[in-house]
CSV table of C-alpha atoms and ligand atoms in Angstrom, one decimal:
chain,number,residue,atom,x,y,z
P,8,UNK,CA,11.1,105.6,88.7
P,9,UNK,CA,11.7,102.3,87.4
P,10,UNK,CA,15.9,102.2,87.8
P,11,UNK,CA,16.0,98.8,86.5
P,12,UNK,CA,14.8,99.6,83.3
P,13,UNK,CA,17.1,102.5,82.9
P,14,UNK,CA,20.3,100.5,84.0
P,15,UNK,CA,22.5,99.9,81.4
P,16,UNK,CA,24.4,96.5,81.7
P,17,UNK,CA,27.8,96.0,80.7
P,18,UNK,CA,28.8,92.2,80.6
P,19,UNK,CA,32.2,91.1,80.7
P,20,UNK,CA,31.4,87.6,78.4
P,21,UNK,CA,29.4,85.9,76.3
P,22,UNK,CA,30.1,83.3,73.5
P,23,UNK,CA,27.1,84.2,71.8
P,24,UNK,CA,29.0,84.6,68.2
P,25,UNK,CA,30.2,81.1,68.5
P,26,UNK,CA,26.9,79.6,69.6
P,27,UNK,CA,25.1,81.9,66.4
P,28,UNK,CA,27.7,79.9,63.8
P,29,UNK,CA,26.2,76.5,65.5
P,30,UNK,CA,23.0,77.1,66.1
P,31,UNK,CA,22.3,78.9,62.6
P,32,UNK,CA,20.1,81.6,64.5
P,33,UNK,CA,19.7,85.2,64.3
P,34,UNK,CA,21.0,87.6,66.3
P,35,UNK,CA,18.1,89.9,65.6
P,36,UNK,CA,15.3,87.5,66.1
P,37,UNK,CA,13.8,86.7,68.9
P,38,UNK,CA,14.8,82.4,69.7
P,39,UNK,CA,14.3,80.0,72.5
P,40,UNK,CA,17.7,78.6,72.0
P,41,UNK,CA,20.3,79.8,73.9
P,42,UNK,CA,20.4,83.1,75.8
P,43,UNK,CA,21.6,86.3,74.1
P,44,UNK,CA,20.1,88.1,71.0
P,45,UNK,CA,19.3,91.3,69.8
P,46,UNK,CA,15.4,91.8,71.2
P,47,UNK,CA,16.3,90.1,74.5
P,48,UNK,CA,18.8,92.3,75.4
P,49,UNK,CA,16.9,95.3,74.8
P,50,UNK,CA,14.9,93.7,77.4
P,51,UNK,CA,17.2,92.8,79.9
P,52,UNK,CA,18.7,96.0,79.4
P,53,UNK,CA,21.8,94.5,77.9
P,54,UNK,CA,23.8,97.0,76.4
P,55,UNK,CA,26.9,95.3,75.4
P,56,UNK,CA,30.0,93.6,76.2
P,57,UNK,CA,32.6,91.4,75.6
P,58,UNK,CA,31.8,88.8,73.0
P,59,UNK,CA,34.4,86.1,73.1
P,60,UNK,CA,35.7,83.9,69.5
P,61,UNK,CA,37.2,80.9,71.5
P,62,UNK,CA,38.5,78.8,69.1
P,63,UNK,CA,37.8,74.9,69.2
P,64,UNK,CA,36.0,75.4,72.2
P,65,UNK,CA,34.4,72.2,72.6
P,66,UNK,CA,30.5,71.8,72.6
P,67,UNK,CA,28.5,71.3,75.7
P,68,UNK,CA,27.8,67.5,75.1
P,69,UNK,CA,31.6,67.4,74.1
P,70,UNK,CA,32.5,69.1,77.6
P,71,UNK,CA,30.1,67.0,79.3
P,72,UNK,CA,32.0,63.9,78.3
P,73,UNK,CA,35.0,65.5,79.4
P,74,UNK,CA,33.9,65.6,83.0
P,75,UNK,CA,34.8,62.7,85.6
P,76,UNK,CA,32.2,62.9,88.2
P,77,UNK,CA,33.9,62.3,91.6
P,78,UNK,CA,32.6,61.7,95.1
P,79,UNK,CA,33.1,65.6,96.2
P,80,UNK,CA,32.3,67.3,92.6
P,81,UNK,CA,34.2,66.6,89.2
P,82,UNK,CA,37.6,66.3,87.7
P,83,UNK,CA,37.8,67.0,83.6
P,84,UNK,CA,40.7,65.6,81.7
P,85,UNK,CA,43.4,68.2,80.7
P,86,UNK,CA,41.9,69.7,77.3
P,87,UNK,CA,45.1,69.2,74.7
P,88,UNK,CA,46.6,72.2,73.2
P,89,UNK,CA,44.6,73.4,70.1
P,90,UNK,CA,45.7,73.5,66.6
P,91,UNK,CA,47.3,77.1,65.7
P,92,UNK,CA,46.5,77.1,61.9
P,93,UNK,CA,42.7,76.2,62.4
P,94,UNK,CA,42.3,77.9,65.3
P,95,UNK,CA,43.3,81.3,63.6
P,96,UNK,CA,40.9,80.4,60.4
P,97,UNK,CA,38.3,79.7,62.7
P,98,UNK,CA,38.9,83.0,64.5
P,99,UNK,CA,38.7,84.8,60.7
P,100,UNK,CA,35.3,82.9,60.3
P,101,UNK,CA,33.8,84.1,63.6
P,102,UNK,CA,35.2,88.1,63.3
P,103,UNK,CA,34.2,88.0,59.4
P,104,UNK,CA,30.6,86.8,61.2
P,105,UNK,CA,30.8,89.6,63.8
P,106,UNK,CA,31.4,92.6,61.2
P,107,UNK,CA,28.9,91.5,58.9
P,108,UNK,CA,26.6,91.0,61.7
P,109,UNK,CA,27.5,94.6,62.7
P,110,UNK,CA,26.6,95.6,59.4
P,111,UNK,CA,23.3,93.9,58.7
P,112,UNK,CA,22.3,95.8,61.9
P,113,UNK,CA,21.8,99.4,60.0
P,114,UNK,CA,23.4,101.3,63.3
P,115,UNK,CA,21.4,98.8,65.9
P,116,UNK,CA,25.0,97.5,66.5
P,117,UNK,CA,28.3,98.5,67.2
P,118,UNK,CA,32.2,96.9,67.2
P,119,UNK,CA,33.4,99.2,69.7
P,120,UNK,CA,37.5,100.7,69.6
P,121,UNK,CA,37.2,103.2,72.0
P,122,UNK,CA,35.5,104.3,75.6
P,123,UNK,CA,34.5,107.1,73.4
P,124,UNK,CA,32.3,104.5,71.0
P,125,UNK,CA,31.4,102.6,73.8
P,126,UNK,CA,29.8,105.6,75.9
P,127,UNK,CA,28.1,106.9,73.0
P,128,UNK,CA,26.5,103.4,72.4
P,129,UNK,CA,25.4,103.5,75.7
P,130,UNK,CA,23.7,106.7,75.5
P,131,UNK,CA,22.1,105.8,72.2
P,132,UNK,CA,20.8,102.5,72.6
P,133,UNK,CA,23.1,100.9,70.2
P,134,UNK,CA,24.5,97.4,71.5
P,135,UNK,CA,28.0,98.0,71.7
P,136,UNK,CA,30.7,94.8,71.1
P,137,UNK,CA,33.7,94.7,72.7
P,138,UNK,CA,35.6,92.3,70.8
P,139,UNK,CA,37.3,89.4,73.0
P,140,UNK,CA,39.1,86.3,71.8
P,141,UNK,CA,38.9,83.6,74.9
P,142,UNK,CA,42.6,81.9,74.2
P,143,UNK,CA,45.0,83.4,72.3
P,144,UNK,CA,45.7,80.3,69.5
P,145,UNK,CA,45.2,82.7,66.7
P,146,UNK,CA,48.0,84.8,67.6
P,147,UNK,CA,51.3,83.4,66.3
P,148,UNK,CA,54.4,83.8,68.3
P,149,UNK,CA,55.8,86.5,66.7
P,150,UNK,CA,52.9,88.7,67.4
P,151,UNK,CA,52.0,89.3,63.8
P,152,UNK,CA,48.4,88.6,64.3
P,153,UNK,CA,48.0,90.7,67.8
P,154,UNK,CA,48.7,93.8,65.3
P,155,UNK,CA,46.6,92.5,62.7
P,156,UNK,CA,43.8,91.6,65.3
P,157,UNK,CA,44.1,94.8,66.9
P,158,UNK,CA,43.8,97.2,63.6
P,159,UNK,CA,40.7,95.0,63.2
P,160,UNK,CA,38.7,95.8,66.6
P,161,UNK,CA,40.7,93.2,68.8
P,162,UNK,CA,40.7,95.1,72.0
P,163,UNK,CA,40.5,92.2,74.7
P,164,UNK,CA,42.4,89.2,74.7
P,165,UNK,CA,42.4,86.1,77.2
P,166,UNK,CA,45.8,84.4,77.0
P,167,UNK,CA,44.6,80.8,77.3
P,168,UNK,CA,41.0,78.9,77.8
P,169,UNK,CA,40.9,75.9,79.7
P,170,UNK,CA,44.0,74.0,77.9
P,171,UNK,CA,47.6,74.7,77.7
P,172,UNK,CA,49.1,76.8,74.4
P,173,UNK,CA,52.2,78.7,73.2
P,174,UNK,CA,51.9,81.6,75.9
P,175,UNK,CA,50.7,79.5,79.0
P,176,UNK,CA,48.4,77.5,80.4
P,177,UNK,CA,44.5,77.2,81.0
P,178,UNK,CA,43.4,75.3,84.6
P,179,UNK,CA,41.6,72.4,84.2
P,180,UNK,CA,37.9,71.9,85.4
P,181,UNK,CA,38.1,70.5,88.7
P,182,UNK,CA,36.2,70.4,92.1
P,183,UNK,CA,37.3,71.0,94.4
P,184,UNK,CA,40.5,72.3,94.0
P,185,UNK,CA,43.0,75.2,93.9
P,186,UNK,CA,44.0,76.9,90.6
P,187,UNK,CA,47.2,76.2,91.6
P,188,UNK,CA,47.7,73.9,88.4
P,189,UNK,CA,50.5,74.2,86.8
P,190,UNK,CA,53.4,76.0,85.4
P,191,UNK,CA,53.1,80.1,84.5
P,192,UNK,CA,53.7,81.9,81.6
P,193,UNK,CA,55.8,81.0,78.4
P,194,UNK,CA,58.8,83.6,77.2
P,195,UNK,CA,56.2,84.4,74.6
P,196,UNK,CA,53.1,84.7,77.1
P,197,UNK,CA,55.1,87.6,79.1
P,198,UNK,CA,56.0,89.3,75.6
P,199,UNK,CA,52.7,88.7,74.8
P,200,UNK,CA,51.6,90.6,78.4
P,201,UNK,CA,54.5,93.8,77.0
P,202,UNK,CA,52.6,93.8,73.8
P,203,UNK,CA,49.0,94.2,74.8
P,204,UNK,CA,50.1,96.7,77.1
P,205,UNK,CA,51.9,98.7,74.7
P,206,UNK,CA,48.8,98.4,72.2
P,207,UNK,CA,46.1,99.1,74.9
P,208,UNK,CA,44.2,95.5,74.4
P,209,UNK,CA,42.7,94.6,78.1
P,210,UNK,CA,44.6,91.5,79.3
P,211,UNK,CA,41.6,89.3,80.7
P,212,UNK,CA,42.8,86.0,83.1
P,213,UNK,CA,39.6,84.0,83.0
P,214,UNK,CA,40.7,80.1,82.5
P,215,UNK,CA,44.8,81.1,83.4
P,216,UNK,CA,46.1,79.0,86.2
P,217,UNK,CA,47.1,80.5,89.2
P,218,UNK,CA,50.7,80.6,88.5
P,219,UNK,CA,50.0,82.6,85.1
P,220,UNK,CA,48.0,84.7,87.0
P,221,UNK,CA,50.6,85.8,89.4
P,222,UNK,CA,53.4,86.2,86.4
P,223,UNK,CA,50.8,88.8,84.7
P,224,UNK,CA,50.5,90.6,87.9
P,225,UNK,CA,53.9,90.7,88.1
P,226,UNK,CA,54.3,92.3,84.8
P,227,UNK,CA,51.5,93.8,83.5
P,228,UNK,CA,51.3,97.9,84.2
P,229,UNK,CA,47.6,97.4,83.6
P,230,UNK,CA,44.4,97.0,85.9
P,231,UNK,CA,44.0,93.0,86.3
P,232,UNK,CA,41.0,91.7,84.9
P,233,UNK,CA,38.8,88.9,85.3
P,234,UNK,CA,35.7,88.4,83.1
P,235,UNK,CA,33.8,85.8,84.1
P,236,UNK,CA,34.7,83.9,87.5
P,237,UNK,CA,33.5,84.0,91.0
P,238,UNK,CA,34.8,83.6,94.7
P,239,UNK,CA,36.8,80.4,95.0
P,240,UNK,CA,35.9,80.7,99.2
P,241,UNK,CA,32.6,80.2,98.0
P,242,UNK,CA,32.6,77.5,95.5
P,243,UNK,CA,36.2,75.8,95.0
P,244,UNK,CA,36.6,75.5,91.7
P,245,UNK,CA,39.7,76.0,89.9
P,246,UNK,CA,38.3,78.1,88.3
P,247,UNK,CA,37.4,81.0,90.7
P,248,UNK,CA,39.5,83.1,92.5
P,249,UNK,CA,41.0,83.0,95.6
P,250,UNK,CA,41.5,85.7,98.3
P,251,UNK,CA,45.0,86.6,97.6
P,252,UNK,CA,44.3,86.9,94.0
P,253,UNK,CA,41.0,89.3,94.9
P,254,UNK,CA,43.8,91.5,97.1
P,255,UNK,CA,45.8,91.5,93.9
P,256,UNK,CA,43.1,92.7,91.6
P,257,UNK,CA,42.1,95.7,93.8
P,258,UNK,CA,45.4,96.4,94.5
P,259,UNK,CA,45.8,96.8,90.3
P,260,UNK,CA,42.4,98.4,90.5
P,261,UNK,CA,41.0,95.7,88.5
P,262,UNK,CA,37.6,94.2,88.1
P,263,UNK,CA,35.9,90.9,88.5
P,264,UNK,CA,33.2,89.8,86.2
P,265,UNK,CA,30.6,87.4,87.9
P,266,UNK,CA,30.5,84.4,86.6
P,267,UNK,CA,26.4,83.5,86.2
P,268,UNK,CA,27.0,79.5,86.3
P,269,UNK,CA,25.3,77.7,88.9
P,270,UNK,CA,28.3,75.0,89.0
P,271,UNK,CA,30.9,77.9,89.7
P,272,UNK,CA,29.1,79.2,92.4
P,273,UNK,CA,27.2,77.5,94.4
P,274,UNK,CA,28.9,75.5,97.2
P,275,UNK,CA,28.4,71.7,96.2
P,276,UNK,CA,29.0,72.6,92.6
P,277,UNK,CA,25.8,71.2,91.1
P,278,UNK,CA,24.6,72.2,88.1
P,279,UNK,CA,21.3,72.7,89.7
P,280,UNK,CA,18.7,75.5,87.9
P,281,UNK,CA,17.0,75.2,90.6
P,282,UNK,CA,19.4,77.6,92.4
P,283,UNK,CA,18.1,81.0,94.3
P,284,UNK,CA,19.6,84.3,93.0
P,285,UNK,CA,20.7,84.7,96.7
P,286,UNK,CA,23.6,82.6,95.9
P,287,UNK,CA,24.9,84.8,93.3
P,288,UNK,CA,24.5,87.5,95.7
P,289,UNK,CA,27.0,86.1,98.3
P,290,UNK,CA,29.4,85.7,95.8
P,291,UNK,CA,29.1,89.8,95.2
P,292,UNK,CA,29.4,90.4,98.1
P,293,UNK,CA,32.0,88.4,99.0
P,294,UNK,CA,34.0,90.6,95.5
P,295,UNK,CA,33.0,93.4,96.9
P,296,UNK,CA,34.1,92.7,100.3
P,297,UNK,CA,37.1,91.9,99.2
P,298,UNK,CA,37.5,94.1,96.1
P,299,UNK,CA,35.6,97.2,96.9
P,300,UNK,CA,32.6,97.9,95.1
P,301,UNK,CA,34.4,99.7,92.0
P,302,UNK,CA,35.8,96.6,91.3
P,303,UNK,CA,33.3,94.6,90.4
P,304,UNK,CA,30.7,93.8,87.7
P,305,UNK,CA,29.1,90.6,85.6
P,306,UNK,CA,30.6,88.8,83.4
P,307,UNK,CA,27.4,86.0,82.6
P,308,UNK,CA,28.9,83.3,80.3
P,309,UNK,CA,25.8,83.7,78.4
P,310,UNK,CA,25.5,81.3,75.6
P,311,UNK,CA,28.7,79.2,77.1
P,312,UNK,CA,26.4,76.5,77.3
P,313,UNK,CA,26.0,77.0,81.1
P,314,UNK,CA,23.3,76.6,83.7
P,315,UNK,CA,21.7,79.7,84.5
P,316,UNK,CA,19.5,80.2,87.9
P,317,UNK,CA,16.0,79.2,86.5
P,318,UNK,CA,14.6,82.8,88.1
P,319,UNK,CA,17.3,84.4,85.4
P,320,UNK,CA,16.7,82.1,82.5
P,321,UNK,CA,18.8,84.3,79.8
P,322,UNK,CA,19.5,87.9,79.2
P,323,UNK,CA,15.9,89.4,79.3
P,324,UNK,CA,16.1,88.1,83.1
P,325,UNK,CA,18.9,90.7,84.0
P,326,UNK,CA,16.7,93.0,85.7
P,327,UNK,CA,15.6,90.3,88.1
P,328,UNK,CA,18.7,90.3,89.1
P,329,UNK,CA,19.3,94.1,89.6
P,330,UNK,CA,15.8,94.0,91.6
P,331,UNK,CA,17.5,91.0,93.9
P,332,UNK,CA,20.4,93.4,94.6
P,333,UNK,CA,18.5,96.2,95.3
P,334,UNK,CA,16.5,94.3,97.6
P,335,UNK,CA,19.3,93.0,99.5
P,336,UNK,CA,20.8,96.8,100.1
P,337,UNK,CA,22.4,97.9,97.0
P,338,UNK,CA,21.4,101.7,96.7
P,339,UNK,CA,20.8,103.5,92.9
P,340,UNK,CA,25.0,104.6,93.2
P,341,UNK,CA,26.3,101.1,93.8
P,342,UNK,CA,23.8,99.4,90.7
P,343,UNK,CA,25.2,101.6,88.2
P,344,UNK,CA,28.7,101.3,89.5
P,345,UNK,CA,28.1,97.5,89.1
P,346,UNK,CA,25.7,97.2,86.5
P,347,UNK,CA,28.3,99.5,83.7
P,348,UNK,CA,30.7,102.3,85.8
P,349,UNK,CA,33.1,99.8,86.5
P,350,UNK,CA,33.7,98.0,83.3
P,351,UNK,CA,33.6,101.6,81.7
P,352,UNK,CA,36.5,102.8,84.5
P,353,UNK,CA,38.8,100.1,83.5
P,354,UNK,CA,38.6,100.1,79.9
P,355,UNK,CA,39.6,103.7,80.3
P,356,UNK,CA,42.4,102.6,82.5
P,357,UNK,CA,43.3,100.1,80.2
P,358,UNK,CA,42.5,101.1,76.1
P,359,UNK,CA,44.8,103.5,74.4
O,4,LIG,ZN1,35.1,80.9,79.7
């Protein structure tokens, strides 16, 4: 039996939806631009995950201006804090895209609510959509939005991307360097931390410096989740995580997505295609060293505008991937813990 082909994935982000309002593409076509639609996923076995609205997320030209190149990596300037009124109507534009996206679909896709929905998708074929918002700029201070959000299929929520805001702040892209960065959450980030835990939105600290991180550990009574980042003993980017903060996820019983860009994983930082699969397999097991292997899973970046490992390409290049693992010792139990159990564990643990 082929178990690749039969391995559901669950991915922890993409900002596919974002890069399908630039790119004027189709989500049920087939394209060589960028690396997540509808018939590639069925290939790759995708079967869902969280897709991301990050408001004024900058494009990839714009965020390759941003870097310094320095002798030992890169340094980018802090990203300013984001306009809250456009931010939320671009947010609107990019859900309104998602539900008529879901509807177009006749049943081929879902926005998923509940564990329930998302199971079922699973076992049906239907490419389930957890619906993530990378920065929360669209939700006002008062938390009028959140409810809003939530009633609408908001059930994942990244306080801040890579740029300070009203509930705390994002770490800038440097390397290498802690994500010790700066200051940790706002009065209204930790009443924003009470209220997604009362309204059963996963709290997800991808981009939040390590200060903010600790603050939400602090407070949340949820599992901690990352959903997209790698080991920061590995490649020392402020944005990966460092051993402490692994030892605080599994003691939450959280998960870590891995991060599938080559420049926040391998070593030197290079954004080199060119790079073997192996190196994303040290960074797992390096997680699950350090986490266990219930608490880990992927969490690709697709369509971030990121470098990829040439052998992985896109989406429909999953299954390499699962083969690599499998190759290097991971039996049928721990590539369907990895591959989906995991991400389904915690959004039991975490959803209401
Ligand atoms: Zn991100």
């Amino acid at each position: 039996m082929n178990v690749t082909r039969q391995l559901p994935i669950l991915d922890g982000h993409n900002d596919t939806l974002l890069r399908l309002a630039s790119e004027e593409r189709s989500f049920f076509v087939e394209s060589e631009q960028g690396q997540l639609d509808l018939p590639r996923a069925r290939r790759g076995g995708f079967a869902g995950g969280f897709f991301a609205i990050c408001p004024a997320a900058p494009s990839s030209a714009e965020m390759r201006e941003h870097l310094i190149i320095t002798e030992t990596g890169y340094e980018g300037r802090p990203f300013p804090a984001a306009d809250p009124v456009s931010a939320q109507q671009q947010t609107m534009a990019v859900a309104a895209r998602l539900f008529r996206l879901e509807a177009e679909s006749r049943g081929q896709v879902k926005v998923v609510r509940t564990v329930d929905e998302l199971e079922d998708c699973l076992q049906k074929g239907v490419l389930a959509i957890i619906l993530h918002f990378e920065g929360a700029e669209a939700i006002d201070e008062q938390l009028d939005a959140l409810e809003v959000f939530y009633q609408a299929g908001l059930r994942s929520l990244g306080m801040v991307w890579s740029r300070p805001n009203a509930f705390g702040h994002g770490v800038p892209f440097k390397f290498p360097h802690s994500p010790d960065t700066g200051p940790g959450l706002t009065p209204a980030g930790r009443e924003l931390v009470r209220a997604c835990n009362r309204l059963g939105i996963l709290l997800d600290l991808a981009h939040i410096n390590e200060q903010g991180f600790w603050d939400v550990a602090q407070l949340s009574e949820a599992p901690l989740v990352v959903t997209h980042a790698a080991a920061h003993a590995l490649c020392s980017s402020t944005r990966n995580l460092t051993d402490s903060q692994l030892a605080a996820i599994k003691a939450s019983e959280g998960i870590v997505g891995l991060n599938f860009e080559v420049a926040n994983l391998r070593a030197d930082a290079n954004e080199e295609p060119d790079t073997p699969l192996a190196v994303m397999i040290q960074h797992i097991d390096h997680l699950v060293a350090h986490l266990g292997i219930n608490g880990v899973g992927f969490g690709s970046d697709f369509d971030g505008g990121i470098t990829v490992a040439h052998e992985l390409t896109d989406v429909a290049g999953l299954p390499r991937l699962i083969v690599a693992l499998r190759e290097h010792g991971y039996d049928d139990a721990s590539l369907r813990t990895l591959s989906h159990e995991n991400w389904l564990r915690v959004l039991r643990m975490t959803w209401r």
